[in-house]
Short mmCIF file of C-alpha atoms (C1' of nucleotides) in Angstrom, two decimals:
data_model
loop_
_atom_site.label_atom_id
_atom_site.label_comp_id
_atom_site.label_asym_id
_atom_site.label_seq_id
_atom_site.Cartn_x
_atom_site.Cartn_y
_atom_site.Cartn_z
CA UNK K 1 -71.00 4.31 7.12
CA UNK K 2 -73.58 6.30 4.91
CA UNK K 3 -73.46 3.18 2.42
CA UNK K 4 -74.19 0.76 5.55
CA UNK K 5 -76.85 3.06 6.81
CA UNK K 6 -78.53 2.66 3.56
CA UNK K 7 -78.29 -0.68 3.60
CA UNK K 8 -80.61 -0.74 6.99
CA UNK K 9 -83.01 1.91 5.67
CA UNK K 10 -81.47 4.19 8.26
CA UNK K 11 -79.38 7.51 8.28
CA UNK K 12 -75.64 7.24 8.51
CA UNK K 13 -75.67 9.02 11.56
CA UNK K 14 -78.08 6.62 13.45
CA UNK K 15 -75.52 3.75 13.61
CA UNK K 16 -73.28 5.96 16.32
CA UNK K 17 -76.01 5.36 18.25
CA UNK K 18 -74.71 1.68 18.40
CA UNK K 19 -70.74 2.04 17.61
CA UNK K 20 -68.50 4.21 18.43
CA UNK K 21 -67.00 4.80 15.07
CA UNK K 22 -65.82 3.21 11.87
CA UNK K 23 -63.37 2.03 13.11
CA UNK K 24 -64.90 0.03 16.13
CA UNK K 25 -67.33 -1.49 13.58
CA UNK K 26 -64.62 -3.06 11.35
CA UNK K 27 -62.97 -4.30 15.11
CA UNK K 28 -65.82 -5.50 15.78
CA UNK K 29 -66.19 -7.57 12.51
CA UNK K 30 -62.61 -9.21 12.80
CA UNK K 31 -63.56 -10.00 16.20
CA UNK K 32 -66.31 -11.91 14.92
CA UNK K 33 -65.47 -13.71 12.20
CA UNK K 34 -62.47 -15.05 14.45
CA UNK K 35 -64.27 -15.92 16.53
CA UNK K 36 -65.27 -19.06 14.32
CA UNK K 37 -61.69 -20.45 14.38
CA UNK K 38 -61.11 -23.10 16.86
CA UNK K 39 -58.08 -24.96 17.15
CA UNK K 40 -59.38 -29.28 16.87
CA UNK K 41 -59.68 -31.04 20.21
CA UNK K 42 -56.90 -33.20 21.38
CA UNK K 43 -58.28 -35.93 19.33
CA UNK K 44 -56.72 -39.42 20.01
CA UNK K 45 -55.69 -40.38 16.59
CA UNK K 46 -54.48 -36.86 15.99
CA UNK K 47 -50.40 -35.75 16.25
CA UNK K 48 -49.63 -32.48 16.99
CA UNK K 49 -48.72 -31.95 13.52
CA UNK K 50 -52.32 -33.03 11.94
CA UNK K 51 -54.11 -30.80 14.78
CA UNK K 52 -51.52 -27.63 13.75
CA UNK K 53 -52.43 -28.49 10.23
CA UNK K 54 -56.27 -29.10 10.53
CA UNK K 55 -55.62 -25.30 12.95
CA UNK K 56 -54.34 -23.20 9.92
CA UNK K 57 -55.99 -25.00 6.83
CA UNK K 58 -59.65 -23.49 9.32
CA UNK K 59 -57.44 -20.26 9.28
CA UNK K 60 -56.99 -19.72 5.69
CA UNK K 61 -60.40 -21.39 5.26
CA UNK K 62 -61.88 -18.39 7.20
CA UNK K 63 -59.71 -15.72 5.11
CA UNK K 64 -60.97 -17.40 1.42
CA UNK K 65 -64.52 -17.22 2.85
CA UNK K 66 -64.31 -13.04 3.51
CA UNK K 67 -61.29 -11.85 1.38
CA UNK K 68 -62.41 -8.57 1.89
CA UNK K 69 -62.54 -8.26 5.52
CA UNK K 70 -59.44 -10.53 5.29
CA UNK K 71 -56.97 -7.72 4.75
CA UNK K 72 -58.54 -6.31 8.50
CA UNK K 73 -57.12 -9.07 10.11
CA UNK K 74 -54.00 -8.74 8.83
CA UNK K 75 -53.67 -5.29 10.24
CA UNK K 76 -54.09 -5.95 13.61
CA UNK K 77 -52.08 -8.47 15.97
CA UNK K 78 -53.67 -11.96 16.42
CA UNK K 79 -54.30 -11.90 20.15
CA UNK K 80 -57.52 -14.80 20.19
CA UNK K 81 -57.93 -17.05 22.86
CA UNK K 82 -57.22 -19.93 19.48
CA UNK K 83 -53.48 -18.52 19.35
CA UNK K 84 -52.85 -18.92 23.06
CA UNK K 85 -54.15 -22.69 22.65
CA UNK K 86 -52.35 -23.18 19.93
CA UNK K 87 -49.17 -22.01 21.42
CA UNK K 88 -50.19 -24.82 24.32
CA UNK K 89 -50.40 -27.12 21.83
CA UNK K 90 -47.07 -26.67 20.85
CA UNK K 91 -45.86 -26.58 24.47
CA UNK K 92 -47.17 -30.12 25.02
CA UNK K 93 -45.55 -31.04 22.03
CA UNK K 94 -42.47 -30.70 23.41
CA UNK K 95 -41.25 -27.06 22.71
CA UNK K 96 -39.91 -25.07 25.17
CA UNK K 97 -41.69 -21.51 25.76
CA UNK K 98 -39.29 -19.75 22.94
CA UNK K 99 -39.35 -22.37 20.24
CA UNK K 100 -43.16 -22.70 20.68
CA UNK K 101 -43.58 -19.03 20.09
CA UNK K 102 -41.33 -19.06 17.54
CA UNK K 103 -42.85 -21.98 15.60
CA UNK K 104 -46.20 -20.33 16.49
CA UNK K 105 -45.15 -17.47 14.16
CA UNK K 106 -43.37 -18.93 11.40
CA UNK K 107 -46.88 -20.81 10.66
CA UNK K 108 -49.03 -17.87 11.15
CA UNK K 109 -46.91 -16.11 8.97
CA UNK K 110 -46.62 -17.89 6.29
CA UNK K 111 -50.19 -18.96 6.71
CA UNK K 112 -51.12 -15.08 6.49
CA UNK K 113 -48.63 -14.44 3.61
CA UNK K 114 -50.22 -17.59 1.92
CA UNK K 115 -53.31 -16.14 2.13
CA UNK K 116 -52.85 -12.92 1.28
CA UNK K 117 -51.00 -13.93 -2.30
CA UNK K 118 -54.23 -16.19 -3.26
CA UNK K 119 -56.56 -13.13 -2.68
CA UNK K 120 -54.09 -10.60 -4.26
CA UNK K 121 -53.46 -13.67 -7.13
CA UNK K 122 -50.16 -15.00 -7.03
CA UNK K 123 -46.80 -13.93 -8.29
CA UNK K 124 -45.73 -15.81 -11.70
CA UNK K 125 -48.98 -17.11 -12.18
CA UNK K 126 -49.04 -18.02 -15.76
CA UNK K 127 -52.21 -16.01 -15.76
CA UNK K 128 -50.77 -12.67 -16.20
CA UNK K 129 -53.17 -10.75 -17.61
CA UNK K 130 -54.17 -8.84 -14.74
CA UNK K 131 -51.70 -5.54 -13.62
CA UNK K 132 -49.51 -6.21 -11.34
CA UNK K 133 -46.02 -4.85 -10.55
CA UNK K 134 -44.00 -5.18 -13.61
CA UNK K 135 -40.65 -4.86 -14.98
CA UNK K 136 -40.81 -7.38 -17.15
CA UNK K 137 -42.70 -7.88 -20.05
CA UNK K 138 -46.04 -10.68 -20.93
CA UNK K 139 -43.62 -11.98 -23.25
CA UNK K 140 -40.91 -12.26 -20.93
CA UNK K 141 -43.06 -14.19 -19.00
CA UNK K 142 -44.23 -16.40 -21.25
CA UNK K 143 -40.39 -17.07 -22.35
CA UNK K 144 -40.63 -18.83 -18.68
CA UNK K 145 -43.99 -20.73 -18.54
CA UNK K 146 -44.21 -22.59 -21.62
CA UNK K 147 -47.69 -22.95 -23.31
CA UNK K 148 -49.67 -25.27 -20.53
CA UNK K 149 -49.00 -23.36 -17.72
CA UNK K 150 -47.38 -25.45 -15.16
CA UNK K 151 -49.11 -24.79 -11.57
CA UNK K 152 -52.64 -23.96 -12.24
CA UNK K 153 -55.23 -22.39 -9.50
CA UNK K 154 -56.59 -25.67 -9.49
CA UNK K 155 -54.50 -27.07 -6.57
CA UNK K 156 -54.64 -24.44 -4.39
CA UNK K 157 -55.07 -26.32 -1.42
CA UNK K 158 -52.06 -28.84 -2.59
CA UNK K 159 -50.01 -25.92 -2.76
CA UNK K 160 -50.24 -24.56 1.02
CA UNK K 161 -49.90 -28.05 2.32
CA UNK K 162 -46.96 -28.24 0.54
CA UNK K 163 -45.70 -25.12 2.73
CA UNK K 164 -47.27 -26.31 5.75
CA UNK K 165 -45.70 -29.39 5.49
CA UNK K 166 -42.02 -27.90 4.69
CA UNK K 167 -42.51 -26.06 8.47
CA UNK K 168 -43.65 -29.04 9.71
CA UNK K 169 -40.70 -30.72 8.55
CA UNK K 170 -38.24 -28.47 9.61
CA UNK K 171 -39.79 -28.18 13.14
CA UNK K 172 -39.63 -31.90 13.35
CA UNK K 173 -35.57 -31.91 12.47
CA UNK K 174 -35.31 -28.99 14.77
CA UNK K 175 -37.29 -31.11 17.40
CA UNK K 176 -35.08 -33.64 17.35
CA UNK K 177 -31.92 -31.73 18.05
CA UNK K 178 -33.23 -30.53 21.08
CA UNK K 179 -34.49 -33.39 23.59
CA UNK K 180 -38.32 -32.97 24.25
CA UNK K 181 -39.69 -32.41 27.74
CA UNK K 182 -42.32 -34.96 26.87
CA UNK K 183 -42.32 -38.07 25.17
CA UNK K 184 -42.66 -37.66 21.42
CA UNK K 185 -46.31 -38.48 21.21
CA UNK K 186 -46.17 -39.37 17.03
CA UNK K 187 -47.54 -42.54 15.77
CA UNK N 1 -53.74 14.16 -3.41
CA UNK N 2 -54.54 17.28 -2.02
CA UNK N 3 -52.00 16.73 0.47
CA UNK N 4 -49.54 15.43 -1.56
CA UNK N 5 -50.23 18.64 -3.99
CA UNK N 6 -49.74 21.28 -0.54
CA UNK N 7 -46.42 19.08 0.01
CA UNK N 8 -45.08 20.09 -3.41
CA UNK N 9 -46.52 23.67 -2.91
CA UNK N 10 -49.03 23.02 -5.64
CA UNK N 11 -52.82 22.99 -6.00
CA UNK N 12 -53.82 19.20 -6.05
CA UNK N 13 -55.69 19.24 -9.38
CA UNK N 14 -52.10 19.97 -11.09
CA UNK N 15 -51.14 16.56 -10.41
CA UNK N 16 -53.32 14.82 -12.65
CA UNK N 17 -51.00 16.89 -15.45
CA UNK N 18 -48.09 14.21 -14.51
CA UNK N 19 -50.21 11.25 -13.46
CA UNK N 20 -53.67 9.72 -14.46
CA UNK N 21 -54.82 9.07 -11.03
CA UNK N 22 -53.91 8.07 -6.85
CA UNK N 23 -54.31 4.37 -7.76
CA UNK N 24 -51.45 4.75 -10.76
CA UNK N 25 -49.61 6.98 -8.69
CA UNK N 26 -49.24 4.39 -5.73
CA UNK N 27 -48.51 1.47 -7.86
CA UNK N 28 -45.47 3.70 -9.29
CA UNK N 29 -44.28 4.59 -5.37
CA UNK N 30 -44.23 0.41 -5.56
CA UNK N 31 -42.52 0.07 -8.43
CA UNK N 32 -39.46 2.33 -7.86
CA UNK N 33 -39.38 0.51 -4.64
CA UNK N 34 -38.88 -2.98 -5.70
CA UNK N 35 -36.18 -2.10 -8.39
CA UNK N 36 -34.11 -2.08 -4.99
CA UNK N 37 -34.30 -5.36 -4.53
CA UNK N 38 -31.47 -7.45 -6.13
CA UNK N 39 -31.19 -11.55 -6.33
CA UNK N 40 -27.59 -11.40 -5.21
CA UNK N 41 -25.41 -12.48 -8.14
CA UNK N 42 -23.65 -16.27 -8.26
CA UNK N 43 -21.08 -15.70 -6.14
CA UNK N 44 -19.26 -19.12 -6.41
CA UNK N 45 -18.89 -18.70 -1.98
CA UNK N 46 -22.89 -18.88 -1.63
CA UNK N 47 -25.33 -21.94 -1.72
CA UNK N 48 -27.98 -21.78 -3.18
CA UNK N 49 -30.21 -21.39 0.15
CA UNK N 50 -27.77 -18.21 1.08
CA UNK N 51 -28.76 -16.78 -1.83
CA UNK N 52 -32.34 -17.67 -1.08
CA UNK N 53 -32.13 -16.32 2.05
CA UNK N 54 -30.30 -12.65 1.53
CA UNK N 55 -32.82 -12.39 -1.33
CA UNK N 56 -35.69 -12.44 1.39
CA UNK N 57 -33.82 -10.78 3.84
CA UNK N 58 -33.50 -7.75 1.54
CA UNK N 59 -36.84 -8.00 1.15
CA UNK N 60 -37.75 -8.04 5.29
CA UNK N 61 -35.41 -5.10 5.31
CA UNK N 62 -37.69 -2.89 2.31
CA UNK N 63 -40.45 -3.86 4.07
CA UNK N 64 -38.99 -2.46 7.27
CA UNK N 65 -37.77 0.59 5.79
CA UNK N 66 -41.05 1.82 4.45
CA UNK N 67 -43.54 -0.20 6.66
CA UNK N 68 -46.38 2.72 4.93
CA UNK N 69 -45.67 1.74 1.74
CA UNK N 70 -45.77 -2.27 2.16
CA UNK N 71 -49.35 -3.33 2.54
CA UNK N 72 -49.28 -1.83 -0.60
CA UNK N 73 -46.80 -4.48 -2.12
CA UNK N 74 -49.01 -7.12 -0.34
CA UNK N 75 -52.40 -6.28 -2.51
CA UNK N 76 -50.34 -6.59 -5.85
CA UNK N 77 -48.55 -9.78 -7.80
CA UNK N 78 -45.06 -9.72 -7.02
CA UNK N 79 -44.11 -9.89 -10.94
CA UNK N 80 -41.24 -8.82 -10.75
CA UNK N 81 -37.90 -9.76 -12.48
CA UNK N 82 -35.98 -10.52 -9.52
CA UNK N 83 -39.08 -12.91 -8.52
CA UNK N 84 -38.40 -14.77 -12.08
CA UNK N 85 -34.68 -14.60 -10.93
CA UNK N 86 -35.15 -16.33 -7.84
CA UNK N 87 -37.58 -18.62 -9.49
CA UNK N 88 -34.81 -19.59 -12.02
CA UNK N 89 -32.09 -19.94 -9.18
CA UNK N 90 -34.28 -22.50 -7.85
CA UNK N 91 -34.54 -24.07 -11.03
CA UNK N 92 -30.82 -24.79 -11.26
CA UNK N 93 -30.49 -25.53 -7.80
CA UNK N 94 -32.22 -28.43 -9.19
CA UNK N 95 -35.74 -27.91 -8.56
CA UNK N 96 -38.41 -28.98 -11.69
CA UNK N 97 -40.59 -26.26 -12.83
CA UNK N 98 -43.47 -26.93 -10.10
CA UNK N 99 -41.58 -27.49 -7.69
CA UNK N 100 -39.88 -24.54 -7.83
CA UNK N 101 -43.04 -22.76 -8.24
CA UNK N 102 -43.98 -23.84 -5.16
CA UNK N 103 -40.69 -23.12 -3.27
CA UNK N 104 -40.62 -19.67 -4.13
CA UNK N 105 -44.28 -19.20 -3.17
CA UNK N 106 -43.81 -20.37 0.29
CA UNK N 107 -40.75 -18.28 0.39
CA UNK N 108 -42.53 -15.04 -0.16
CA UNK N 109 -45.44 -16.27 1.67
CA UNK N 110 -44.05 -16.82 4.61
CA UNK N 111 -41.72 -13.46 4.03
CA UNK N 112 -44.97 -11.12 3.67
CA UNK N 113 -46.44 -12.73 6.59
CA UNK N 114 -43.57 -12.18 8.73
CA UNK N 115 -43.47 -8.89 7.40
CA UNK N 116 -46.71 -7.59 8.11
CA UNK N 117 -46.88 -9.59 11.36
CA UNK N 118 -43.83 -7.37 12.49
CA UNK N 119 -44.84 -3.66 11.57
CA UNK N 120 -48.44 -4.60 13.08
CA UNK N 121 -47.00 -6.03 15.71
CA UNK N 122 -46.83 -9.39 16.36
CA UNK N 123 -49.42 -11.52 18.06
CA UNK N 124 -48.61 -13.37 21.48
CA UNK N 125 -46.32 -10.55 22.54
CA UNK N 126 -45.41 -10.01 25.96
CA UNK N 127 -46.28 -6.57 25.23
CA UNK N 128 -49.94 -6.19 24.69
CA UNK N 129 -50.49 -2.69 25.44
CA UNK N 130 -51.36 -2.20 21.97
CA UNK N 131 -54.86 -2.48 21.40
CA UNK N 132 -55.35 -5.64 19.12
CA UNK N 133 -57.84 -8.36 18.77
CA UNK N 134 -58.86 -9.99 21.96
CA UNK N 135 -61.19 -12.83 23.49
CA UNK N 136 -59.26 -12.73 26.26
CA UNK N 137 -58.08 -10.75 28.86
CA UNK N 138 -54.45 -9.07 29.41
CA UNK N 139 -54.56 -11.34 32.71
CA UNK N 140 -55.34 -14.54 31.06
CA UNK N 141 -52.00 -13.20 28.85
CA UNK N 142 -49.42 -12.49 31.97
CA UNK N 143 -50.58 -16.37 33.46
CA UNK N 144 -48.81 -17.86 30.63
CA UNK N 145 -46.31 -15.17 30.08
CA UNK N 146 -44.50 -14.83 33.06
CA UNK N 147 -42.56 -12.00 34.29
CA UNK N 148 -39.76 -11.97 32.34
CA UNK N 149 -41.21 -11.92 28.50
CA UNK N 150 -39.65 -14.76 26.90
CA UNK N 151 -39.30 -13.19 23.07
CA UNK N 152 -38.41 -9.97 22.93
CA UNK N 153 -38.00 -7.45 20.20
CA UNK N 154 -34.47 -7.53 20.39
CA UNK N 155 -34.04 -10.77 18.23
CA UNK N 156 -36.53 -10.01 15.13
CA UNK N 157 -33.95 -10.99 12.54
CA UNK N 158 -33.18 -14.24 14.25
CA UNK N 159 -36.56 -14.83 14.84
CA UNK N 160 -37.28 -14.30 10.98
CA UNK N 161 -33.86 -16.52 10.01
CA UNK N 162 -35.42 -19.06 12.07
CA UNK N 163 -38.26 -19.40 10.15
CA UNK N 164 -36.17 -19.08 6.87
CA UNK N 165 -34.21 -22.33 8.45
CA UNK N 166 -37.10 -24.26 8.83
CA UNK N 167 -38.48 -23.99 5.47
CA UNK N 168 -35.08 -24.03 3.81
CA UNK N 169 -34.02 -27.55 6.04
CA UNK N 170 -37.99 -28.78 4.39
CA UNK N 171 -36.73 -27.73 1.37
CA UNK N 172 -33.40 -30.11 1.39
CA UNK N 173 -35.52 -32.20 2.80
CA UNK N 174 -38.13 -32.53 -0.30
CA UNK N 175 -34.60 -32.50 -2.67
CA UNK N 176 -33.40 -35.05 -1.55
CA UNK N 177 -36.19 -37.62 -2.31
CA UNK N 178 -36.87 -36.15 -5.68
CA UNK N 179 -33.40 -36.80 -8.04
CA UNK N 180 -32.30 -32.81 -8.59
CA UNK N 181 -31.85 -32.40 -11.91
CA UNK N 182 -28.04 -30.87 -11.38
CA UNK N 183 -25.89 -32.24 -9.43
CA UNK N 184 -25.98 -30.86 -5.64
CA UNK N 185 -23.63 -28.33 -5.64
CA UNK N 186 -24.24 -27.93 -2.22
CA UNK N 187 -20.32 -27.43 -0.33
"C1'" DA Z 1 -47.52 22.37 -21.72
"C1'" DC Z 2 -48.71 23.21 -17.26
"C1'" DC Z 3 -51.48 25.35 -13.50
"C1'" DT Z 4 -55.89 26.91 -11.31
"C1'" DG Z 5 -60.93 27.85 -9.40
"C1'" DA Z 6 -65.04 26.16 -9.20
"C1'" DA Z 7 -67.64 22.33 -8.93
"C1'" DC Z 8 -69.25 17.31 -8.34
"C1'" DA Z 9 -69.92 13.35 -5.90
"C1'" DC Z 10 -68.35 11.42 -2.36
"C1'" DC Z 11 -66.37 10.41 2.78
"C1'" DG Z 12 -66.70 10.04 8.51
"C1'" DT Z 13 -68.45 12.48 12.27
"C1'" DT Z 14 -70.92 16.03 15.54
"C1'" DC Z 15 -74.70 18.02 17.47
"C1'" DA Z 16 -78.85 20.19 18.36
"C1'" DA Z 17 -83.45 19.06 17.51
"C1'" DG Z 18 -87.03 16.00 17.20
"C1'" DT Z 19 -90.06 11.52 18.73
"C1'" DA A 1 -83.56 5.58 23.86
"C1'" DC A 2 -83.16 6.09 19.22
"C1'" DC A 3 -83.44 8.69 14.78
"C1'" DT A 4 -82.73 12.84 11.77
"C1'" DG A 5 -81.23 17.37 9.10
"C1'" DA A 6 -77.96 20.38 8.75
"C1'" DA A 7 -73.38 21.17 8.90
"C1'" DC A 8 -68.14 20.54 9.11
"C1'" DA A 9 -63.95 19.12 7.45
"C1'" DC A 10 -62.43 16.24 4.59
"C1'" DC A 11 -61.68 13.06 0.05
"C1'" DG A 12 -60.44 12.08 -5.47
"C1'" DT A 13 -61.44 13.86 -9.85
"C1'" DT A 14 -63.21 16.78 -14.05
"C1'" DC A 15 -63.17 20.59 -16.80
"C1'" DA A 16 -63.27 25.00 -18.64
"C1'" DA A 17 -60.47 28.87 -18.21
"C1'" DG A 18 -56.24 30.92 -17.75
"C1'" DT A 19 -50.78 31.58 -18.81
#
DNA sequence: ACCTGAACACCGTTCAAGT
DNA sequence: ACCTGAACACCGTTCAAGT
């Protein structure tokens, strides 16, 4: 608040002239940046799978582009308009209402978790130099990931398609033990 | 600190005596908590993907049991040992190094998510008292979610297995196109 | 070796007073 | 309608002084 205020040239106090509090500011801010997330058109020469894909990829776009309002999102439930269509999506891709909510959440989750572990750095990176939770020691580590380190930051984005498509995969499978309402639309 | 210190019937200032500061004295609440967690041993009964999945289960369940302390695990590296032993339980359930990288990041990825997307509560729920992020109103909610809510609280756990499935069924998936470097000792 | 009082540099927020 | 000064009830942390 004070440090904000400064940042305007005004007193701290002025700004509950236009918010209600701290915490309606930072509300406000997720509610924002969310607000650039929209979940593709139902382009032609799109699946379900590539608009799902091209839907989270935007997501943890979003998060990499403000990792430190980032956390703030994470705190509060994801209620957008963008879920609700993407939970359509899913419908007309042949899930019933439970599986569609379901898959809905195993992607956001892991999309969330995913992007939370790149801000945070990740777990056995062979960059350890940084703190982290312990236990072990560097040369423990280093026991592990001989000298050229085997999964660099480099291919980030390889390595959440990589989840993505493991979900994807399994949703397919589980697709096709259940029949589909509608026609499976893939290519 | 101060609070902590009145909790312990001491003036805060006396704590710095057994700890240099908050931020050391939060990354040790962390610590003690994670030495709970246990890769469950090689008991010949379990697959590798049970022992996958009670290793993340146990996790779900520390995150449940101490939902203050867990955004807290979520801003730090999960270098732990047990991570390196689940890393090298993938490795001789005949994943290559990257590979196995990779599978264990999704794993925890998608466990953190689901973890944080259940003690904030989770978005799309029929229950959207709670305040949360909006862009839409709690009637444009109730059209698609008709009376009876279709996911309930009840089934969190199966919801969460479900999501373990569909990543471990990618998982078997990916295997089997790549030659594992053991035999599948899959029953 | 451990605790404490006083103090410093911060917070978010309220409210009466100004324009 | 908007801004401000003074004030309140908090923080984490330092340090000299006590035992």
């Amino acid at each position: 608040m004070r440090r904000l205020g400064r940042e305007l040239g005004v007193e701290a106090m002025s700004l509950y002239n236009h918010v209600p509090n701290k915490e309606a500011l930072l509300n406000g801010m997720v509610e924002v940046l969310l607000e650039e997330l929209e979940v593709p058109a139902d382009a032609l020469e799109d699946s379900w799978e590539e608009r799902v894909r091209k839907a989270f990829r935007a997501y943890l776009q979003l998060a990499r582009a403000h990792p430190n309002v980032f956390p703030l999102f994470t705190m509060r439930p994801l209620n957008t308009v963008e879920s609700l269509k993407l939970f359509e999506l899913l419908r007309e891709a042949g899930f019933d209402i439970v599986s569609a909510l379901r898959a809905f959440r195993v992607l956001s989750s892991y999309t969330v978790g995913y992007a939370i572990a790149e801000i945070r750095g990740f777990a056995l990176e062979s960059d350890i130099s940084r703190p982290g939770v312990h236990g072990f020691s560097e040369v423990e580590l280093l026991r592990i990931f001989k000298s050229p380190p085997p999964l660099e930051k480099a291919d980030r984005d390889a390595e959440f398609e990589f989840g993505l498509t493991l979900i994807l995969v399994g949703l397919r499978e589980y697709k096709g033990r259940r029949p589909p309402r509608n026609p499976p639309e893939q290519a």
